[in-house]
Coordinates of C-alpha atoms and ligand atoms in Angstrom, one line a residue:
M1 CA -27.7 8.1 -3.2
D2 CA -24.8 10.0 -1.8
L3 CA -21.8 7.9 -3.0
G4 CA -19.2 9.1 -0.5
S5 CA -21.6 8.5 2.5
A6 CA -22.7 5.1 1.2
K7 CA -19.2 3.9 0.6
L8 CA -18.1 5.0 4.2
D9 CA -21.2 3.3 5.7
W10 CA -20.4 0.1 3.8
V11 CA -16.8 -0.1 5.0
A12 CA -17.9 0.9 8.6
Q13 CA -19.9 -2.3 8.9
R14 CA -17.0 -4.4 7.8
M15 CA -13.9 -2.9 9.5
S16 CA -14.7 -4.9 12.7
V17 CA -11.2 -5.0 14.1
I18 CA -11.0 -1.2 14.0
N19 CA -14.5 -1.0 15.5
S20 CA -13.5 -3.3 18.4
L21 CA -10.4 -1.2 19.1
V22 CA -12.3 2.1 19.0
E23 CA -14.9 0.6 21.3
K24 CA -12.1 -0.6 23.7
Y25 CA -10.2 2.7 23.8
E26 CA -12.7 5.5 23.1
K27 CA -13.7 6.1 26.7
D28 CA -10.0 6.9 27.6
Q29 CA -9.6 9.3 24.7
P30 CA -5.9 8.3 24.3
L31 CA -5.4 10.7 21.4
R32 CA -7.1 13.7 23.0
G33 CA -5.7 17.0 21.6
V34 CA -3.1 15.3 19.4
K35 CA -2.7 16.5 15.8
V36 CA -2.5 13.6 13.4
A37 CA -1.9 14.1 9.7
V38 CA -2.9 11.1 7.5
S39 CA -1.4 10.7 4.0
V40 CA -2.8 7.5 2.6
H41 CA -4.7 6.5 -0.6
L42 CA -7.8 8.5 0.1
E43 CA -10.7 6.1 -0.4
A44 CA -13.4 4.8 2.0
K45 CA -11.2 2.6 4.2
T46 CA -8.7 5.4 4.7
G47 CA -11.5 7.8 5.4
Y48 CA -12.8 5.4 8.1
L49 CA -9.3 5.2 9.7
A50 CA -9.2 9.0 9.9
L51 CA -12.6 9.1 11.4
S52 CA -11.6 6.4 13.9
I53 CA -8.4 8.3 14.9
A54 CA -10.7 11.3 15.5
K55 CA -13.0 9.3 17.7
L56 CA -10.1 8.6 20.0
G57 CA -9.7 12.3 20.5
A58 CA -7.3 13.5 17.8
D59 CA -7.5 16.5 15.6
V60 CA -7.1 15.0 12.1
S61 CA -6.0 16.4 8.8
V62 CA -6.1 14.1 5.7
T63 CA -4.5 14.1 2.3
G64 CA -3.8 11.4 -0.4
S65 CA -0.6 9.4 -1.1
N66 CA -0.8 9.2 -4.8
P67 CA -2.3 11.7 -7.3
L68 CA -4.7 9.2 -8.8
S69 CA -5.9 7.2 -5.8
T70 CA -7.9 9.9 -4.1
Q71 CA -11.7 9.5 -4.5
D72 CA -13.4 12.9 -4.6
E73 CA -16.7 11.7 -3.1
I74 CA -14.8 10.5 0.0
V75 CA -13.1 13.9 0.3
S76 CA -16.5 15.7 0.3
E77 CA -18.0 13.3 2.8
L78 CA -15.1 13.5 5.2
K79 CA -15.3 17.3 5.1
R80 CA -19.0 17.0 5.7
R81 CA -18.2 14.8 8.7
G82 CA -15.9 17.5 10.1
L83 CA -12.4 16.5 9.1
R84 CA -9.8 18.8 7.5
V85 CA -9.1 17.4 4.0
N86 CA -6.6 18.6 1.4
A87 CA -6.8 16.3 -1.6
R88 CA -8.3 15.6 -4.9
R89 CA -7.9 13.1 -7.7
T90 CA -5.5 14.7 -10.2
H91 CA -3.1 14.1 -13.0
D92 CA -1.1 17.1 -11.9
L93 CA 1.8 16.2 -9.6
N94 CA 2.1 19.8 -8.5
V95 CA -1.4 19.8 -7.2
Y96 CA -0.7 16.6 -5.3
K97 CA 2.4 18.2 -3.7
E98 CA 0.7 21.4 -2.8
N99 CA -1.8 19.3 -0.9
L100 CA 1.0 17.6 1.0
D101 CA 2.3 21.0 1.9
T102 CA -1.0 22.4 3.0
T103 CA -1.5 19.3 5.2
L104 CA 1.8 20.0 6.9
D105 CA 0.7 23.6 7.6
F106 CA -1.5 22.0 10.3
E107 CA 1.7 21.3 12.3
P108 CA 1.0 17.7 13.1
N109 CA 2.4 15.8 16.1
V110 CA 2.0 12.4 14.4
I111 CA 2.1 11.4 10.7
V112 CA 0.4 8.4 9.2
D113 CA 2.3 8.0 5.9
D114 CA 2.1 5.7 2.9
G115 CA 5.1 5.8 0.7
A116 CA 6.9 8.5 2.9
D117 CA 6.0 11.5 0.7
L118 CA 4.8 13.5 3.7
T119 CA 7.8 12.5 5.8
V120 CA 10.3 13.3 3.0
T121 CA 8.6 16.7 2.3
L122 CA 8.8 17.4 6.0
H123 CA 12.6 16.7 6.1
E124 CA 13.4 18.5 2.8
K125 CA 11.1 21.5 2.7
R126 CA 9.4 22.0 6.1
K127 CA 12.3 21.5 8.6
D128 CA 10.8 24.2 10.7
L129 CA 7.9 21.9 11.6
L130 CA 10.1 18.9 12.7
K131 CA 10.1 20.1 16.3
N132 CA 6.3 19.5 16.6
V133 CA 6.5 15.9 15.2
W134 CA 6.6 13.1 17.8
G135 CA 6.7 10.3 15.2
V136 CA 5.7 8.8 11.9
C137 CA 3.9 5.5 11.2
E138 CA 4.8 4.2 7.7
E139 CA 2.4 1.9 5.8
T140 CA 4.3 0.4 2.9
T141 CA 7.5 -1.4 1.9
T142 CA 8.9 1.4 -0.2
G143 CA 8.1 4.0 2.4
V144 CA 10.0 2.0 5.0
K145 CA 12.9 1.8 2.7
R146 CA 12.9 5.5 2.0
I147 CA 12.8 6.3 5.8
K148 CA 15.6 3.8 6.5
A149 CA 17.6 5.6 3.7
L150 CA 17.0 8.9 5.5
E151 CA 18.1 7.2 8.8
N152 CA 21.3 5.7 7.2
S153 CA 22.2 9.1 5.8
G154 CA 22.0 10.6 9.3
K155 CA 19.1 12.9 8.3
L156 CA 16.1 11.3 10.0
R157 CA 14.9 13.7 12.7
V158 CA 11.8 11.9 14.1
P159 CA 11.1 8.3 15.4
A160 CA 9.3 6.2 12.8
I161 CA 7.4 2.9 13.2
A162 CA 7.6 0.4 10.3
V163 CA 3.9 -0.5 10.2
N164 CA 4.5 -2.4 6.9
D165 CA 6.8 -4.9 8.6
A166 CA 4.2 -6.0 11.2
K167 CA 3.1 -9.5 10.6
T168 CA -0.6 -8.6 10.7
K169 CA 0.2 -6.1 7.9
H170 CA 2.5 -7.5 5.2
L171 CA 1.5 -11.2 5.5
F172 CA -2.1 -10.3 4.7
D173 CA -2.1 -6.8 3.0
N174 CA 0.9 -7.2 0.7
R175 CA 0.2 -10.8 -0.2
Y176 CA -3.6 -11.4 -0.1
G177 CA -4.6 -7.8 -0.5
T178 CA -2.4 -7.1 -3.5
G179 CA -3.2 -10.6 -4.8
Q180 CA -6.9 -9.9 -5.0
S181 CA -7.1 -6.2 -5.7
V182 CA -4.6 -6.2 -8.7
W183 CA -6.8 -8.8 -10.4
D184 CA -10.0 -7.0 -9.4
S185 CA -8.7 -3.9 -11.1
I186 CA -7.3 -5.6 -14.2
I187 CA -10.6 -7.5 -14.7
R188 CA -12.9 -4.5 -14.1
N189 CA -10.8 -2.2 -16.4
T190 CA -10.2 -4.6 -19.3
N191 CA -13.2 -7.0 -19.0
M192 CA -10.7 -9.7 -20.3
N193 CA -10.4 -13.4 -19.4
I194 CA -7.4 -14.2 -17.2
A195 CA -7.5 -18.0 -17.8
E196 CA -5.7 -18.7 -21.1
K197 CA -3.3 -15.8 -20.6
I198 CA 0.4 -15.8 -20.0
V199 CA 0.9 -13.5 -17.0
V200 CA 4.3 -12.1 -16.1
V201 CA 4.8 -11.1 -12.5
S202 CA 8.0 -9.1 -11.8
G203 CA 9.2 -9.3 -8.2
Y204 CA 8.5 -12.3 -6.0
G205 CA 8.3 -10.5 -2.6
W206 CA 5.2 -10.4 -0.5
C207 CA 3.1 -8.6 -3.2
G208 CA 4.4 -10.7 -6.1
K209 CA 3.6 -14.0 -4.3
G210 CA 0.0 -12.9 -3.9
V211 CA -0.3 -11.6 -7.4
A212 CA 1.2 -14.8 -8.9
M213 CA -0.9 -17.1 -6.6
R214 CA -4.2 -15.4 -7.6
A215 CA -3.3 -15.3 -11.3
K216 CA -2.7 -19.1 -11.1
G217 CA -6.0 -19.5 -9.3
L218 CA -7.7 -17.6 -12.2
G219 CA -6.2 -20.1 -14.6
A220 CA -3.3 -18.1 -16.0
R221 CA 0.1 -19.6 -16.9
V222 CA 2.4 -17.6 -14.7
I223 CA 6.0 -16.5 -15.3
V224 CA 8.0 -14.8 -12.5
T225 CA 11.0 -12.4 -13.1
E226 CA 13.3 -11.7 -10.2
I227 CA 16.8 -10.4 -9.4
D228 CA 17.1 -12.4 -6.2
A229 CA 18.3 -16.0 -6.4
V230 CA 16.5 -17.3 -3.3
K231 CA 13.2 -15.7 -4.3
S232 CA 13.6 -17.2 -7.8
L233 CA 14.1 -20.6 -6.3
E234 CA 11.0 -20.1 -4.2
A235 CA 8.9 -19.2 -7.2
I236 CA 10.1 -22.3 -9.0
M237 CA 9.2 -24.5 -6.0
D238 CA 5.8 -22.7 -5.9
G239 CA 5.2 -24.0 -9.4
F240 CA 6.0 -20.9 -11.6
N241 CA 8.3 -20.5 -14.5
V242 CA 11.3 -18.1 -13.9
M243 CA 13.2 -16.3 -16.6
P244 CA 14.7 -12.9 -17.4
M245 CA 12.4 -10.1 -18.6
R246 CA 14.1 -10.2 -22.0
E247 CA 12.6 -13.7 -22.5
A248 CA 9.3 -13.1 -20.7
A249 CA 8.7 -9.9 -22.7
R250 CA 8.3 -11.9 -25.9
I251 CA 5.6 -14.2 -24.6
G252 CA 3.6 -12.4 -22.0
D253 CA 0.0 -11.3 -22.5
M254 CA -0.3 -9.4 -19.2
F255 CA 2.5 -7.9 -17.1
V256 CA 2.4 -6.8 -13.4
T257 CA 5.4 -5.2 -11.7
V258 CA 5.6 -5.3 -7.9
T259 CA 9.3 -4.7 -7.2
G260 CA 9.6 -1.2 -5.7
N261 CA 12.3 -0.7 -8.3
A262 CA 12.6 1.5 -11.4
S263 CA 12.6 0.6 -15.1
V264 CA 11.9 -3.0 -14.6
I265 CA 10.1 -3.0 -18.0
R266 CA 11.8 -0.6 -20.3
E267 CA 12.5 0.2 -24.0
E268 CA 14.4 -3.0 -24.8
H269 CA 11.4 -5.1 -23.4
F270 CA 8.6 -3.0 -25.0
K271 CA 10.2 -3.6 -28.4
L272 CA 10.0 -7.4 -28.0
M273 CA 6.4 -7.5 -26.8
K274 CA 3.4 -9.1 -28.6
D275 CA 0.7 -7.0 -30.1
G276 CA -2.0 -6.3 -27.4
A277 CA 0.1 -6.8 -24.3
I278 CA -1.4 -5.4 -21.1
L279 CA 1.0 -3.4 -18.9
T280 CA 0.4 -2.8 -15.2
N281 CA 2.3 -1.7 -12.1
A282 CA 1.3 -2.4 -8.5
G283 CA 4.6 -1.3 -6.9
H284 CA 5.7 2.1 -5.9
F285 CA 5.3 5.2 -8.1
N286 CA 4.9 5.2 -11.9
V287 CA 8.5 4.2 -12.7
E288 CA 8.5 0.3 -12.6
V289 CA 7.0 0.2 -16.1
S290 CA 9.0 2.9 -17.7
V291 CA 6.3 5.3 -18.9
A292 CA 9.1 7.7 -20.0
D293 CA 10.4 5.1 -22.4
L294 CA 6.9 4.4 -23.8
E295 CA 6.3 8.1 -24.3
R296 CA 9.6 8.4 -26.1
I297 CA 9.6 5.4 -28.4
S298 CA 5.9 5.1 -29.3
T299 CA 4.7 6.4 -32.7
S300 CA 1.1 7.0 -31.4
K301 CA -0.8 7.2 -28.2
R302 CA -4.5 7.4 -27.4
E303 CA -7.1 6.6 -24.7
V304 CA -9.0 3.5 -25.6
R305 CA -11.1 3.0 -22.5
P306 CA -11.3 4.8 -19.1
N307 CA -7.9 4.2 -17.5
I308 CA -6.3 2.5 -20.5
T309 CA -3.8 4.1 -22.8
E310 CA -2.8 2.5 -26.1
Y311 CA 0.9 3.1 -27.2
T312 CA 2.1 1.9 -30.6
V313 CA 5.6 0.6 -30.5
N314 CA 7.2 -1.0 -33.6
G315 CA 3.7 -1.2 -35.1
K316 CA 2.4 -3.2 -32.1
R317 CA -0.2 -2.0 -29.7
L318 CA 0.7 -2.0 -26.0
Y319 CA -2.0 -1.1 -23.4
L320 CA -0.9 0.7 -20.2
I321 CA -3.4 0.8 -17.3
A322 CA -3.7 3.8 -14.9
E323 CA -0.7 5.6 -16.4
G324 CA 1.6 3.0 -14.8
R325 CA 0.6 4.1 -11.3
L326 CA -0.6 1.4 -8.7
V327 CA -3.2 -0.4 -10.8
N328 CA -5.3 -1.5 -7.8
L329 CA -5.6 1.9 -6.3
A330 CA -5.4 4.3 -9.2
A331 CA -8.0 2.4 -11.2
A332 CA -10.1 0.6 -8.6
D333 CA -10.8 0.6 -4.8
G334 CA -7.5 -0.9 -3.6
H335 CA -7.3 -3.8 -1.2
P336 CA -10.5 -5.4 0.2
I337 CA -12.1 -4.0 3.3
E338 CA -11.2 -6.8 5.7
I339 CA -7.5 -6.6 4.7
M340 CA -7.3 -2.8 5.2
D341 CA -9.1 -3.4 8.6
L342 CA -6.0 -5.3 9.7
S343 CA -3.4 -2.9 8.3
F344 CA -5.2 0.1 9.7
A345 CA -5.5 -1.6 13.1
V346 CA -1.7 -1.7 13.1
Q347 CA -1.7 2.0 12.2
L348 CA -4.1 3.0 14.9
L349 CA -2.2 1.1 17.6
S350 CA 1.1 2.5 16.3
V351 CA -0.2 6.0 16.5
M352 CA -1.3 5.3 20.1
K353 CA 2.2 4.0 20.9
I354 CA 3.9 7.1 19.6
V355 CA 1.6 9.3 21.6
R356 CA 2.3 7.2 24.7
D357 CA 6.0 6.7 24.3
H358 CA 7.4 9.5 22.1
E359 CA 9.4 11.1 24.9
N360 CA 11.5 7.9 25.2
M361 CA 11.9 7.3 21.4
E362 CA 14.8 8.3 19.3
P363 CA 14.9 9.5 15.7
R364 CA 15.2 6.0 14.2
M365 CA 13.1 3.3 12.7
Y366 CA 11.3 1.1 15.2
P367 CA 9.6 -2.3 14.5
V368 CA 5.9 -2.6 15.5
P369 CA 5.9 -4.2 19.0
S370 CA 4.9 -7.9 18.9
E371 CA 2.1 -7.2 21.4
I372 CA 0.4 -5.1 18.7
D373 CA 0.4 -8.0 16.3
D374 CA -0.8 -10.3 19.0
E375 CA -3.7 -8.0 20.0
I376 CA -4.8 -7.6 16.4
A377 CA -4.6 -11.3 15.6
K378 CA -6.5 -12.2 18.7
T379 CA -9.2 -9.6 18.1
K380 CA -9.7 -10.8 14.5
L381 CA -9.9 -14.5 15.5
K382 CA -12.5 -13.6 18.2
L383 CA -14.5 -11.7 15.6
L384 CA -14.3 -14.8 13.3
G385 CA -15.6 -16.9 16.2
I386 CA -12.4 -19.0 16.1
T387 CA -10.7 -20.3 19.3
I388 CA -7.3 -21.8 19.3
D389 CA -5.3 -24.1 21.6
S390 CA -3.0 -22.7 24.3
L391 CA 0.2 -24.3 25.7
T392 CA -0.1 -26.7 28.6
N393 CA 2.4 -26.3 31.4
E394 CA 4.0 -29.5 30.3
Q395 CA 4.3 -28.2 26.7
R396 CA 5.8 -24.9 27.9
K397 CA 8.4 -26.8 29.9
Y398 CA 9.1 -29.1 26.9
L399 CA 9.7 -26.1 24.6
Q400 CA 12.1 -24.5 27.1
S401 CA 14.1 -27.7 27.7
W402 CA 17.3 -28.6 25.9
Ligands
NAD501 P1 9.4 -7.0 -1.3 O1 10.7 -6.4 -0.9 O2 8.9 -8.1 -0.4 O3 9.6 -7.6 -2.8 C1 10.1 -6.9 -3.9 C2 10.8 -8.0 -4.8 O4 11.1 -7.3 -6.0 C3 12.0 -8.5 -4.1 O5 12.0 -9.9 -4.1 C4 13.1 -8.0 -5.1 O6 14.2 -9.0 -5.2 C5 12.4 -7.9 -6.4 N1 13.0 -7.0 -7.4 C6 13.7 -5.9 -7.2 N2 14.1 -5.4 -8.4 C7 13.7 -6.2 -9.4 C8 13.8 -6.3 -10.8 N3 14.4 -5.3 -11.5 N4 13.2 -7.3 -11.4 C9 12.5 -8.3 -10.8 N5 12.4 -8.3 -9.4 C10 12.9 -7.3 -8.7 O7 8.4 -5.9 -1.4 P2 6.8 -6.0 -1.4 O8 6.3 -5.9 0.0 O9 6.4 -7.1 -2.2 O10 6.4 -4.6 -2.1 C11 6.7 -4.4 -3.5 C12 6.2 -3.0 -3.9 O11 4.8 -2.9 -3.8 C13 6.7 -1.9 -3.0 O12 7.0 -0.7 -3.8 C14 5.6 -1.6 -2.0 O13 5.6 -0.3 -1.5 C15 4.4 -1.8 -3.0 N6 3.1 -2.2 -2.4 C16 2.0 -2.0 -3.2 C17 0.8 -2.4 -2.7 C18 -0.4 -2.1 -3.5 O14 -1.5 -2.0 -2.9 N7 -0.3 -2.0 -4.8 C19 0.7 -3.0 -1.4 C20 1.8 -3.3 -0.7 C21 3.1 -2.9 -1.2
SAH502 N1 2.4 6.3 -2.3 C1 3.0 5.1 -3.0 C2 2.9 4.0 -2.1 C3 2.6 2.5 -2.5 S1 1.1 2.1 -1.8 C4 2.4 5.1 -4.4 O1 1.4 5.6 -4.6 O2 3.1 4.7 -5.3 C5 1.0 0.6 -1.2 C6 0.1 0.7 0.1 O3 -1.3 1.0 -0.2 C7 0.0 -0.7 0.7 O4 1.0 -0.9 1.7 C8 -1.4 -0.8 1.2 O5 -1.5 -1.0 2.6 C9 -2.1 0.5 0.8 N2 -3.4 0.2 0.3 C10 -3.8 -0.8 -0.5 N3 -5.2 -0.7 -0.7 C11 -5.6 0.3 0.0 C12 -6.9 0.9 0.2 N4 -7.9 0.3 -0.3 N5 -6.9 2.0 1.0 C13 -5.8 2.5 1.5 N6 -4.6 2.0 1.4 C14 -4.5 0.9 0.6

């Protein structure tokens, strides 16, 4: 069996919102002749998004958005199906960056980014290409924050759409997608039982809520660590224990960071941990669990299973999965298909919006228009065979009255 082709065919049957949108818009070829660069975790669902963008007429060039999340069989199959692809799974950050650069050589008009690496490279190193770019669609929380930081410093040169902030993206992807795929990865990599464990989730944002909820469903006792008072209260009301990492570090069996911040688990915490603790990150980059600290303070390091590194700290064995990079993507297949179908539907319609409206857009961050959320939710409900009520005239009047 050809694995790349089989994986793409499997997701193609299940990305039904994307399929409905392609069916609806294909005849008009709304992306005809537009050059679209895609920099998203390069596995089957992303491959299918790229192929769908091409079906609407675009010329597409694809790269990854994390050195470890590219699946090489998908790269080969996308090339076979006629796309330009510059990516490979690698431990070498320079190779990853070279691939970003080569992708920009294509002189894209629209960028579909995840984590803003391509957008930042464009603004830092490839300013000469900015004139060709009509806009960027950004997939994730940290990418949106990075682009807003560019905007706040007066350096953003192109319009950007905050795809992450669409309701049909973060309510499902960040919460239920991360909730399921983090445990899928931890389970498939460790083969351990989650019930009986004390799980520590750092960050109670959209991702953290999902990771904590699914850990509870699997029978774990869950502790949340936060720096935000309201989110901490929310976690307590949702039935979780809340405490500082200094306390949680002593008792946790498994740790998951989802904060978008750096050094959330660091030297002072590693030194307190129990023998056998499992360390994972599902937030941005490989800095939430401080791999640099682990490398510095450990007395030995070895690979004990694929994707699992054992560090000895103070005579205790700590197990880091996927080198501290996104556990669900660097050591598994990422979010489930039906979830990425929704997120990528937002991407597809946002690309179409940029192509349609870019001449009237300024170099700033734009929200996804509510009509896009509405179209996607209605399409998904229809595919699920679910109908809902609509307002009567009397109700509409009632809601507008004071
Ligand atoms: P969010 O802003 O909703 O939540 C982040 C939370 O972390 C906030 O509540 C914040 O107060 C908290 N936090 C910050 N610093 C902290 C610290 N030192 N200790 C404890 N908590 C801290 O963001 P989100 O949408 O939940 O995304 C979180 C991260 O996950 C981002 O980097 C995002 O890009 C990434 N993400 C990953 C996936 C994935 O597939 N793995 C999916 C979506 C988003
Ligand atoms: N480039 C950063 C960005 C964080 S990725 C990094 O590697 O650290 C987080 C994003 O990955 C989420 O917003 C989610 O939409 C996306 N994602 C999750 N599962 C995915 C999958 N199976 N395929 C493609 N993207 C996925």
